[in-house]
Coordinates of C-alpha atoms and ligand atoms in Angstrom, one line a residue:
M1 CA 46.7 18.3 -45.4
L2 CA 48.1 20.1 -42.5
D3 CA 46.1 23.2 -43.2
Q4 CA 43.0 21.2 -43.4
I5 CA 43.7 19.5 -40.2
R6 CA 44.2 22.9 -38.5
Q7 CA 41.0 24.2 -40.0
F8 CA 38.9 21.4 -38.6
E9 CA 40.6 21.7 -35.3
R10 CA 39.5 25.4 -35.2
A11 CA 35.9 24.5 -36.3
A12 CA 35.6 21.9 -33.5
R13 CA 37.0 24.3 -30.9
A14 CA 33.5 24.8 -29.7
L15 CA 33.5 21.3 -28.2
E16 CA 36.1 22.3 -25.6
P17 CA 35.1 25.6 -23.9
D18 CA 37.8 27.4 -22.3
A19 CA 37.7 28.4 -18.6
S20 CA 35.9 31.7 -19.0
C21 CA 33.2 29.8 -21.3
R22 CA 32.9 27.1 -18.8
K23 CA 32.4 29.6 -16.1
K24 CA 29.6 31.3 -18.0
L25 CA 28.0 27.9 -19.1
R26 CA 28.1 26.7 -15.6
G27 CA 26.8 29.7 -14.3
T28 CA 23.6 29.5 -16.4
V29 CA 23.1 25.8 -15.7
L30 CA 23.6 26.2 -11.9
A31 CA 21.3 29.3 -12.0
S32 CA 18.5 27.2 -13.4
T33 CA 19.2 24.3 -11.0
E34 CA 19.0 26.9 -8.1
R35 CA 15.8 28.2 -9.4
F36 CA 14.4 24.7 -9.6
L37 CA 15.4 23.9 -5.9
R38 CA 14.4 27.2 -4.6
G39 CA 10.7 26.5 -5.9
I40 CA 10.9 22.7 -4.9
D41 CA 8.5 23.0 -1.9
T42 CA 5.9 24.3 -4.1
L43 CA 6.7 22.4 -7.3
P44 CA 3.7 20.4 -8.3
G45 CA 3.7 16.6 -7.9
Y46 CA 2.2 16.6 -11.3
V47 CA 1.9 19.1 -13.9
E48 CA -0.6 18.5 -16.8
V49 CA 0.9 18.8 -20.3
G50 CA -0.8 22.1 -21.3
D51 CA -1.7 23.1 -24.8
P52 CA 1.0 22.2 -27.2
G53 CA 2.9 25.6 -27.2
R54 CA 6.2 26.3 -28.8
G55 CA 7.3 22.9 -27.7
L56 CA 10.6 20.9 -28.0
L57 CA 9.7 19.9 -31.4
D58 CA 9.6 23.4 -32.8
V59 CA 13.4 23.8 -31.9
P60 CA 14.8 21.4 -34.3
I61 CA 18.6 20.1 -34.0
G62 CA 20.6 22.0 -36.6
E63 CA 23.9 22.8 -37.9
F64 CA 24.6 25.9 -35.7
E65 CA 24.6 27.1 -32.2
R66 CA 21.8 28.4 -30.0
S67 CA 22.4 30.6 -26.9
P68 CA 22.5 28.6 -23.3
E69 CA 19.9 30.9 -22.1
E70 CA 17.4 30.1 -24.7
V71 CA 18.2 26.4 -24.6
I72 CA 17.7 26.4 -20.7
E73 CA 14.5 28.2 -21.0
L74 CA 13.2 25.7 -23.5
L75 CA 14.2 22.9 -20.9
E76 CA 12.6 24.5 -18.0
T77 CA 9.3 25.3 -19.7
E78 CA 9.1 22.2 -22.0
V79 CA 11.0 19.4 -20.2
F80 CA 11.4 20.0 -16.5
R81 CA 8.0 21.0 -15.6
P82 CA 5.4 18.8 -17.4
G83 CA 4.5 15.4 -16.0
G84 CA 5.4 13.7 -12.7
N85 CA 8.0 15.6 -10.7
P86 CA 9.7 12.8 -8.6
A87 CA 11.9 15.4 -7.0
S88 CA 8.8 17.4 -5.6
P89 CA 7.7 16.5 -2.0
G90 CA 4.2 16.1 -3.3
H91 CA 5.1 13.1 -5.4
L92 CA 3.4 10.2 -3.6
A93 CA 2.5 8.1 -6.6
Y94 CA 4.1 4.8 -7.7
I95 CA 7.4 4.5 -5.9
P96 CA 9.0 7.9 -5.9
G97 CA 12.6 8.6 -6.5
G98 CA 14.7 11.3 -4.9
G99 CA 17.2 13.4 -6.9
L100 CA 19.8 13.5 -4.2
Y101 CA 21.9 16.6 -4.9
H102 CA 25.1 14.9 -3.7
S103 CA 24.4 12.3 -6.4
A104 CA 23.7 14.9 -9.0
L105 CA 27.2 16.4 -8.4
A106 CA 28.8 13.0 -8.3
D107 CA 27.2 12.5 -11.7
F108 CA 28.8 15.7 -12.9
M109 CA 32.2 14.8 -11.5
A110 CA 31.8 11.4 -13.2
A111 CA 30.9 12.9 -16.5
V112 CA 33.8 15.5 -16.5
T113 CA 36.5 13.1 -15.4
D114 CA 34.9 10.6 -17.9
K115 CA 36.5 7.6 -15.8
Y116 CA 35.5 4.4 -17.5
A117 CA 33.9 1.8 -15.0
G118 CA 34.0 -1.4 -16.9
I119 CA 37.4 -3.0 -16.4
F120 CA 39.8 -2.8 -13.7
F121 CA 42.9 -2.2 -16.0
T122 CA 41.5 1.0 -17.3
G123 CA 39.3 2.1 -14.5
P124 CA 40.9 0.8 -11.3
G125 CA 39.4 3.5 -8.9
P126 CA 35.9 3.3 -10.2
V127 CA 36.0 -0.6 -10.2
Q128 CA 37.3 -0.7 -6.8
M129 CA 34.7 1.8 -5.6
E130 CA 31.8 -0.2 -7.4
N131 CA 33.0 -3.4 -5.5
Q132 CA 33.2 -1.5 -2.2
V133 CA 29.7 -0.1 -2.7
L134 CA 28.5 -3.6 -3.3
R135 CA 30.3 -5.0 -0.5
W136 CA 28.5 -2.7 1.8
V137 CA 25.2 -3.6 0.4
A138 CA 25.9 -7.2 0.4
D139 CA 26.8 -6.8 4.3
L140 CA 23.4 -4.8 4.7
V141 CA 21.6 -7.8 3.2
G142 CA 23.8 -10.2 5.3
Y143 CA 25.5 -12.2 2.4
P144 CA 28.6 -13.9 2.8
G145 CA 31.9 -13.0 1.6
A146 CA 31.6 -14.9 -1.5
A147 CA 28.7 -12.8 -2.7
G148 CA 29.2 -10.2 -5.6
G149 CA 27.1 -8.1 -7.7
N150 CA 26.6 -5.2 -10.1
I151 CA 25.4 -1.9 -10.3
A152 CA 23.1 -1.8 -13.1
S153 CA 20.9 1.0 -14.5
G154 CA 17.7 -0.2 -12.6
G155 CA 15.9 -3.1 -11.1
S156 CA 14.7 -4.5 -14.2
L157 CA 18.1 -4.7 -15.7
A158 CA 19.3 -6.1 -12.2
T159 CA 16.5 -8.7 -12.5
L160 CA 17.5 -9.9 -15.9
T161 CA 21.1 -10.4 -14.5
A162 CA 19.6 -12.4 -11.6
I163 CA 17.5 -14.5 -13.8
T164 CA 20.1 -15.3 -16.3
T165 CA 22.4 -16.3 -13.4
A166 CA 19.7 -18.6 -12.1
R167 CA 19.2 -20.3 -15.4
H168 CA 23.0 -20.8 -15.9
A169 CA 23.4 -22.1 -12.4
H170 CA 20.6 -24.5 -12.8
R171 CA 21.9 -25.7 -16.1
L172 CA 18.5 -25.3 -17.7
R173 CA 18.7 -26.4 -21.4
C174 CA 16.4 -25.5 -24.1
A175 CA 14.4 -28.9 -23.8
D176 CA 13.9 -28.2 -19.9
I177 CA 12.4 -25.0 -20.3
P178 CA 8.6 -26.0 -20.9
S179 CA 8.8 -28.2 -17.9
S180 CA 10.5 -25.9 -15.5
V181 CA 8.4 -23.9 -13.0
I182 CA 8.7 -20.4 -11.5
Y183 CA 6.9 -19.5 -8.5
L184 CA 5.8 -15.9 -7.8
T185 CA 2.5 -14.0 -6.9
S186 CA 0.0 -11.8 -8.7
Q187 CA 1.8 -8.9 -6.9
A188 CA 5.1 -9.6 -8.3
H189 CA 6.6 -6.8 -10.6
H190 CA 6.1 -7.3 -14.3
C191 CA 10.0 -6.8 -14.9
I192 CA 10.3 -10.5 -13.7
E193 CA 8.1 -11.9 -16.4
K194 CA 9.8 -9.5 -18.9
A195 CA 13.3 -10.7 -17.8
L196 CA 12.1 -14.4 -18.2
R197 CA 11.0 -13.8 -21.7
V198 CA 14.2 -11.8 -22.7
A199 CA 16.3 -14.7 -21.1
G200 CA 14.6 -17.2 -23.4
L201 CA 12.4 -18.5 -20.7
G202 CA 9.2 -17.4 -21.9
E203 CA 8.0 -21.0 -22.3
A204 CA 8.5 -21.9 -18.7
Q205 CA 5.5 -22.6 -16.4
I206 CA 4.6 -19.7 -14.1
R207 CA 2.6 -20.5 -10.9
Y208 CA 0.7 -17.5 -9.2
V209 CA 1.0 -18.6 -5.6
A210 CA -2.0 -17.5 -3.5
V211 CA -1.4 -14.4 -1.2
D212 CA -2.9 -13.8 2.2
D213 CA -5.1 -10.8 3.2
R214 CA -2.0 -8.5 3.3
F215 CA -0.9 -9.5 -0.2
R216 CA 2.0 -11.8 0.9
M217 CA 2.7 -15.0 -0.7
R218 CA 1.2 -17.8 1.4
A219 CA 4.2 -20.1 2.2
E220 CA 1.9 -23.3 2.5
A221 CA 0.4 -22.7 -0.8
L222 CA 4.0 -22.3 -2.4
A223 CA 5.0 -25.6 -0.6
E224 CA 1.9 -27.4 -2.0
S225 CA 2.2 -26.2 -5.5
I226 CA 5.9 -27.3 -5.6
V227 CA 4.9 -30.8 -4.5
A228 CA 2.1 -30.9 -6.9
D229 CA 4.3 -30.0 -9.7
R230 CA 7.0 -32.5 -8.9
R231 CA 4.3 -35.1 -8.7
A232 CA 3.2 -34.1 -12.2
G233 CA 6.8 -34.7 -13.5
L234 CA 7.7 -30.8 -13.7
R235 CA 10.9 -29.2 -12.6
P236 CA 10.5 -26.5 -9.9
W237 CA 13.2 -24.2 -10.4
L238 CA 12.8 -20.7 -9.4
I239 CA 11.0 -18.7 -6.6
A240 CA 10.8 -14.9 -6.9
A241 CA 9.6 -13.4 -3.5
A242 CA 9.1 -9.7 -3.0
A243 CA 10.6 -7.6 -0.1
G244 CA 8.1 -4.6 -0.8
T245 CA 5.7 -5.0 -3.6
T246 CA 5.2 -2.0 -5.7
D247 CA 1.3 -2.0 -5.3
T248 CA 1.0 -2.3 -1.5
G249 CA 4.5 -2.6 -0.2
A250 CA 3.9 -6.2 1.0
V251 CA 6.9 -8.2 2.2
D252 CA 6.6 -11.9 1.5
P253 CA 7.5 -14.3 4.4
L254 CA 11.1 -14.5 3.2
N255 CA 12.3 -16.8 6.0
D256 CA 9.5 -19.5 5.5
I257 CA 10.4 -19.3 1.8
A258 CA 13.8 -19.7 2.2
D259 CA 13.0 -23.0 4.0
I260 CA 11.0 -24.2 1.2
A261 CA 13.7 -23.1 -1.5
T262 CA 16.4 -25.2 0.4
R263 CA 14.2 -28.1 0.8
E264 CA 13.1 -28.1 -2.6
S265 CA 16.6 -27.1 -4.2
C266 CA 15.1 -24.0 -6.0
W267 CA 16.8 -20.8 -6.7
F268 CA 15.3 -18.3 -4.2
H269 CA 15.3 -14.6 -5.7
V270 CA 14.2 -11.5 -3.8
D271 CA 12.8 -8.5 -5.4
A272 CA 13.9 -5.6 -2.8
A273 CA 13.8 -3.0 -5.6
Y274 CA 11.7 -0.9 -3.4
G275 CA 12.0 -2.3 0.0
G276 CA 15.7 -3.4 0.3
F277 CA 17.3 -0.4 1.8
F278 CA 14.9 -0.3 4.6
L279 CA 17.3 -2.8 6.0
L280 CA 19.1 0.2 7.3
T281 CA 16.3 0.4 9.8
E282 CA 15.8 -1.7 12.8
Y283 CA 12.2 -2.2 11.7
G284 CA 13.2 -3.1 8.2
R285 CA 15.8 -5.8 9.4
A286 CA 13.2 -7.5 11.4
T287 CA 10.6 -7.2 8.6
L288 CA 12.8 -8.6 5.8
R289 CA 14.5 -11.3 7.9
G290 CA 15.3 -14.2 5.7
I291 CA 16.5 -12.1 2.8
E292 CA 20.1 -13.1 3.8
R293 CA 19.3 -16.6 2.8
S294 CA 18.3 -15.8 -0.8
D295 CA 20.4 -16.8 -3.7
S296 CA 20.0 -13.4 -5.5
V297 CA 18.5 -10.1 -4.6
I298 CA 17.9 -6.8 -6.4
L299 CA 17.9 -3.3 -4.6
D300 CA 17.1 0.0 -6.3
P301 CA 19.3 3.0 -4.9
H302 CA 17.1 5.2 -7.0
K303 CA 14.2 4.3 -4.8
S304 CA 15.1 3.8 -1.1
M305 CA 18.5 5.3 -1.2
F306 CA 16.8 8.5 -2.9
L307 CA 19.3 8.7 -5.8
P308 CA 18.4 10.3 -9.1
W309 CA 17.0 7.6 -11.6
G310 CA 19.7 5.2 -13.0
A311 CA 20.9 2.9 -10.3
G312 CA 19.6 -0.8 -9.6
I313 CA 21.8 -3.2 -7.7
V314 CA 21.9 -7.0 -8.1
L315 CA 23.7 -9.2 -5.8
V316 CA 24.3 -13.0 -6.2
R317 CA 25.1 -15.0 -3.1
D318 CA 28.0 -16.9 -5.0
V319 CA 29.6 -14.6 -7.4
K320 CA 31.2 -17.4 -9.2
L321 CA 27.7 -18.2 -10.5
L322 CA 27.3 -14.6 -11.7
L323 CA 30.7 -14.7 -13.3
A324 CA 30.1 -18.0 -15.0
A325 CA 26.8 -16.6 -16.5
H326 CA 28.1 -13.2 -17.6
G327 CA 32.1 -13.6 -17.9
E328 CA 33.6 -13.6 -21.4
A329 CA 34.3 -17.2 -22.2
A330 CA 37.5 -17.4 -20.7
E331 CA 38.7 -21.0 -21.2
T332 CA 38.7 -21.1 -24.9
P333 CA 40.5 -18.4 -27.0
S334 CA 37.7 -16.5 -28.5
P335 CA 37.6 -15.8 -32.2
L336 CA 36.0 -12.3 -31.7
G337 CA 38.8 -10.0 -31.8
S338 CA 41.6 -9.2 -29.6
Y339 CA 41.2 -5.4 -28.8
L340 CA 40.9 -6.0 -25.1
Q341 CA 44.3 -8.1 -24.9
D342 CA 46.0 -5.6 -22.9
A343 CA 43.2 -5.6 -20.2
Q344 CA 43.2 -9.6 -20.3
R345 CA 46.7 -10.5 -19.9
S346 CA 47.4 -13.2 -17.2
D347 CA 50.9 -11.9 -16.6
Q348 CA 50.2 -8.4 -15.9
P349 CA 53.3 -6.4 -15.3
P350 CA 53.9 -5.2 -11.7
G351 CA 51.8 -2.2 -10.9
I352 CA 48.8 -3.0 -12.9
E353 CA 48.0 -6.5 -11.8
V354 CA 44.3 -6.8 -10.4
P355 CA 44.1 -7.3 -6.8
P356 CA 42.4 -10.5 -5.7
G357 CA 38.7 -10.0 -5.5
E358 CA 38.4 -7.0 -7.7
I359 CA 36.0 -8.3 -10.2
S360 CA 35.5 -6.2 -13.2
P361 CA 31.8 -5.0 -13.9
S362 CA 32.1 -6.2 -17.5
D363 CA 32.6 -9.7 -16.2
V364 CA 29.5 -9.8 -14.2
S365 CA 27.1 -8.0 -16.6
L366 CA 26.0 -7.3 -20.1
E367 CA 27.7 -4.0 -20.1
L368 CA 31.0 -3.5 -21.4
T369 CA 30.9 0.3 -21.7
K370 CA 29.7 1.3 -18.4
P371 CA 29.2 4.8 -16.9
F372 CA 30.9 5.6 -13.2
R373 CA 27.7 4.7 -11.5
A374 CA 29.2 3.8 -8.2
L375 CA 30.2 7.6 -7.4
R376 CA 26.6 8.6 -7.2
L377 CA 25.9 6.2 -4.3
W378 CA 29.5 6.4 -2.7
L379 CA 29.7 10.2 -2.6
P380 CA 26.7 10.8 -0.6
L381 CA 27.3 7.8 1.6
V382 CA 30.9 8.9 2.5
M383 CA 30.1 12.5 2.8
L384 CA 27.0 12.0 4.8
G385 CA 27.3 8.8 6.4
T386 CA 24.6 6.4 6.6
G387 CA 22.9 8.1 9.6
P388 CA 20.6 10.4 7.5
F389 CA 19.6 7.7 5.3
R390 CA 18.5 5.6 8.2
A391 CA 16.8 8.4 9.8
A392 CA 14.8 9.3 6.4
L393 CA 13.8 5.8 6.0
D394 CA 12.5 5.5 9.6
E395 CA 10.6 8.7 8.9
K396 CA 8.9 7.4 5.7
L397 CA 7.8 4.3 7.7
L398 CA 6.2 6.2 10.3
L399 CA 4.6 8.9 7.8
A400 CA 2.8 5.9 6.1
R401 CA 1.3 4.7 9.5
Y402 CA 0.3 8.5 10.3
F403 CA -1.3 8.8 6.9
Q404 CA -3.1 5.6 7.2
R405 CA -4.4 6.5 10.8
E406 CA -5.5 10.1 9.6
I407 CA -7.1 8.9 6.3
A408 CA -9.2 6.3 8.0
A409 CA -10.2 9.0 10.5
R410 CA -11.6 11.1 7.4
G411 CA -14.1 8.1 6.5
F412 CA -11.8 6.4 3.8
V413 CA -11.6 2.6 3.8
V414 CA -8.0 1.6 4.3
G415 CA -6.1 -1.4 3.3
P416 CA -3.9 -3.6 5.5
E417 CA -1.5 -2.1 7.9
P418 CA 1.5 -1.0 5.8
D419 CA 4.6 -3.5 5.8
L420 CA 6.7 -0.5 4.6
S421 CA 5.7 2.9 3.4
V422 CA 2.9 2.2 0.8
V423 CA -0.7 2.8 2.1
T424 CA -3.8 1.7 0.1
F425 CA -7.2 3.4 0.7
R426 CA -10.5 3.9 -1.1
W427 CA -13.5 6.1 -0.7
A428 CA -16.4 3.8 -0.3
P429 CA -19.1 5.5 1.9
P430 CA -21.9 3.2 3.0
G431 CA -24.7 2.6 0.6
V432 CA -22.6 3.0 -2.5
D433 CA -22.1 0.1 -4.7
L434 CA -18.8 -1.2 -6.1
E435 CA -19.3 0.1 -9.6
E436 CA -20.1 3.7 -8.3
S437 CA -17.3 3.7 -5.7
N438 CA -14.8 2.6 -8.4
R439 CA -16.2 5.7 -10.5
L440 CA -15.7 8.0 -7.4
N441 CA -12.2 6.9 -6.8
Q442 CA -11.3 7.4 -10.3
A443 CA -12.7 10.6 -10.0
I444 CA -10.6 11.5 -7.0
V445 CA -7.2 10.4 -8.7
D446 CA -8.2 12.5 -11.9
G447 CA -8.9 15.5 -9.7
L448 CA -5.8 15.3 -7.7
R449 CA -3.7 15.2 -10.9
R450 CA -5.4 18.1 -12.4
D451 CA -4.9 20.0 -9.1
G452 CA -1.3 18.7 -9.2
R453 CA -0.1 19.8 -5.7
I454 CA 0.1 16.1 -4.8
F455 CA 0.4 13.2 -7.1
L456 CA -1.1 9.7 -6.2
S457 CA -1.5 6.7 -8.1
S458 CA -4.1 4.0 -8.2
T459 CA -4.4 0.2 -8.8
Q460 CA -6.8 -2.6 -8.8
L461 CA -6.9 -4.9 -5.5
D462 CA -9.4 -7.6 -5.4
G463 CA -11.3 -6.1 -8.2
R464 CA -11.5 -2.5 -6.4
F465 CA -10.2 0.5 -7.9
T466 CA -7.8 1.5 -5.1
L467 CA -5.8 4.7 -4.3
R468 CA -2.1 4.3 -3.1
M469 CA 0.1 6.7 -1.3
A470 CA 3.9 5.9 -1.4
A471 CA 5.9 7.9 1.1
L472 CA 9.4 7.6 -0.3
G473 CA 10.4 11.0 -1.8
V474 CA 13.7 12.5 0.1
R475 CA 11.7 15.8 0.5
T476 CA 8.4 14.2 1.5
H477 CA 7.9 15.2 5.2
L478 CA 5.0 15.6 7.7
Q479 CA 3.8 18.8 6.2
T480 CA 3.4 17.1 2.8
I481 CA 1.4 14.4 4.4
D482 CA -0.8 16.9 6.2
Q483 CA -1.4 18.7 2.9
A484 CA -2.2 15.4 1.1
L485 CA -4.8 14.7 3.7
R486 CA -6.3 18.1 3.4
I487 CA -6.5 17.9 -0.4
L488 CA -8.1 14.6 -0.3
S489 CA -10.7 15.9 2.0
E490 CA -11.3 18.7 -0.5
Q491 CA -11.7 16.2 -3.4
V492 CA -14.3 14.2 -1.5
A493 CA -16.1 17.4 -0.6
A494 CA -16.2 18.5 -4.2
L495 CA -17.5 15.0 -5.2
T496 CA -20.1 15.0 -2.6
S497 CA -21.4 18.5 -3.6
A498 CA -21.3 17.5 -7.3
Q499 CA -23.4 14.5 -6.5
G500 CA -25.8 16.7 -4.6
A501 CA -26.2 18.8 -7.5
E502 CA -26.8 15.9 -9.7
I503 CA -29.5 14.5 -7.4
Q504 CA -31.2 17.9 -7.4
Ligands
PLP1 C1 10.5 -0.3 -9.4 C2 10.5 -1.8 -9.2 C3 11.1 -2.9 -10.0 C4 11.7 -2.3 -11.2 O1 12.9 -1.6 -11.2 P1 13.2 -0.4 -12.3 O2 14.3 0.2 -11.5 O3 12.1 0.5 -12.3 O4 13.7 -1.0 -13.5 C5 11.1 -4.0 -9.7 N1 10.4 -4.4 -8.6 C6 9.8 -3.6 -7.7 C7 9.2 -4.2 -6.5 C8 9.9 -2.2 -8.0 O5 9.3 -1.4 -7.3

């Protein structure tokens, strides 16, 4: 048996490269990431998937090794380039991400040390750091000391946590669901309805509250709708407002909505996945006023803090409600196994007792195993300070306004003045009917994608095919916006000459 153990140990050695192997492997990987970053200014915002060439699927996962060089080349050609490139300055579609380098290195350190971040007992440092980061965000939002939260993988999961907490806090039973009412607008992110369904609330009533001409929830319409529902014997329960919608960046009148939520005893949730970190700016604080009165809020650091994908924060004004909805049933001994008993002793020996306030992430979320996510936010914040983030967000706000002014000057019809950093616009020259202009704008967005240098996305607003430009990439600066304006003019010129040719 001992011989066999030693034999397996030797065969498994490759899983633990020694210092010289590590150096070589690291060198190959870093060389690839440096190639990527050296070309970042000209990396297309979108690369169309070309003819299926060698392809990822032609390299099957097999029993034996492949050289790092071969594998990295495969990644560079087949994985890193095709599709949208959120790390590129030209990615102006959807809500761009960031790919902050400090966070990439933080992820590397978190993975090498493999610190566990779910429970204080085994991960005191990571848990303390998560709580510190959450406290910082709670202060930014303006929540009281009793608030708490969780760093999830993204806004959708954060939303599910908030909805589940709201359901629990309002003690909705199955029989209550068909008569309970949720208020949002047609501009709300679809992850809210998804979360409702997953949380067992699919049979609840949904009211789409009317929006004003800037796509913001109309507070009077909300108030009227709640009164009517109460009169009809229904149970108004949850108001979900947006601090920056995905489509247009609209910020609902949070303070007015907070008044209504308080008066009507509704849970007030704010979706600040995109807009939340604009609170770092003076403009953002004024625009998002009232957010501090919400019961729960979500913010995506992988959007407005420029992190690589995989970080969404949920905060709940009263952390006790979050704990009640997600903690392991603490009061009654659970029949579900005892393998966590060392971490759950109430008489922890000196040195490992949990300091007051150090809530374990596993008690406030669905995750038990949890990667060390806090580090990817903490490291850049602590190393760089908040100043550069504030400056970058102020920059994006101004870039959006500049783009709107300049694209209007080029003859495009523009949407409302942006609340944050999303601009909507469309090509609709006089004398062209709606159907034809919808077709032209579709042609523009398709042309841009084929060209690739900048990547814009489109949406439907009031039945019109509309283009949208979202300035949020960490590397998106004035130069890119000027380039986007030039390329859009080129697209229009191409359309006009194609039309001319058709007429002849
Ligand atoms: C992106 C976004 C979400 C969803 O967040 P994910 O991180 O993509 O899961 C929710 N709401 C708004 C307003 C968003 O922009």
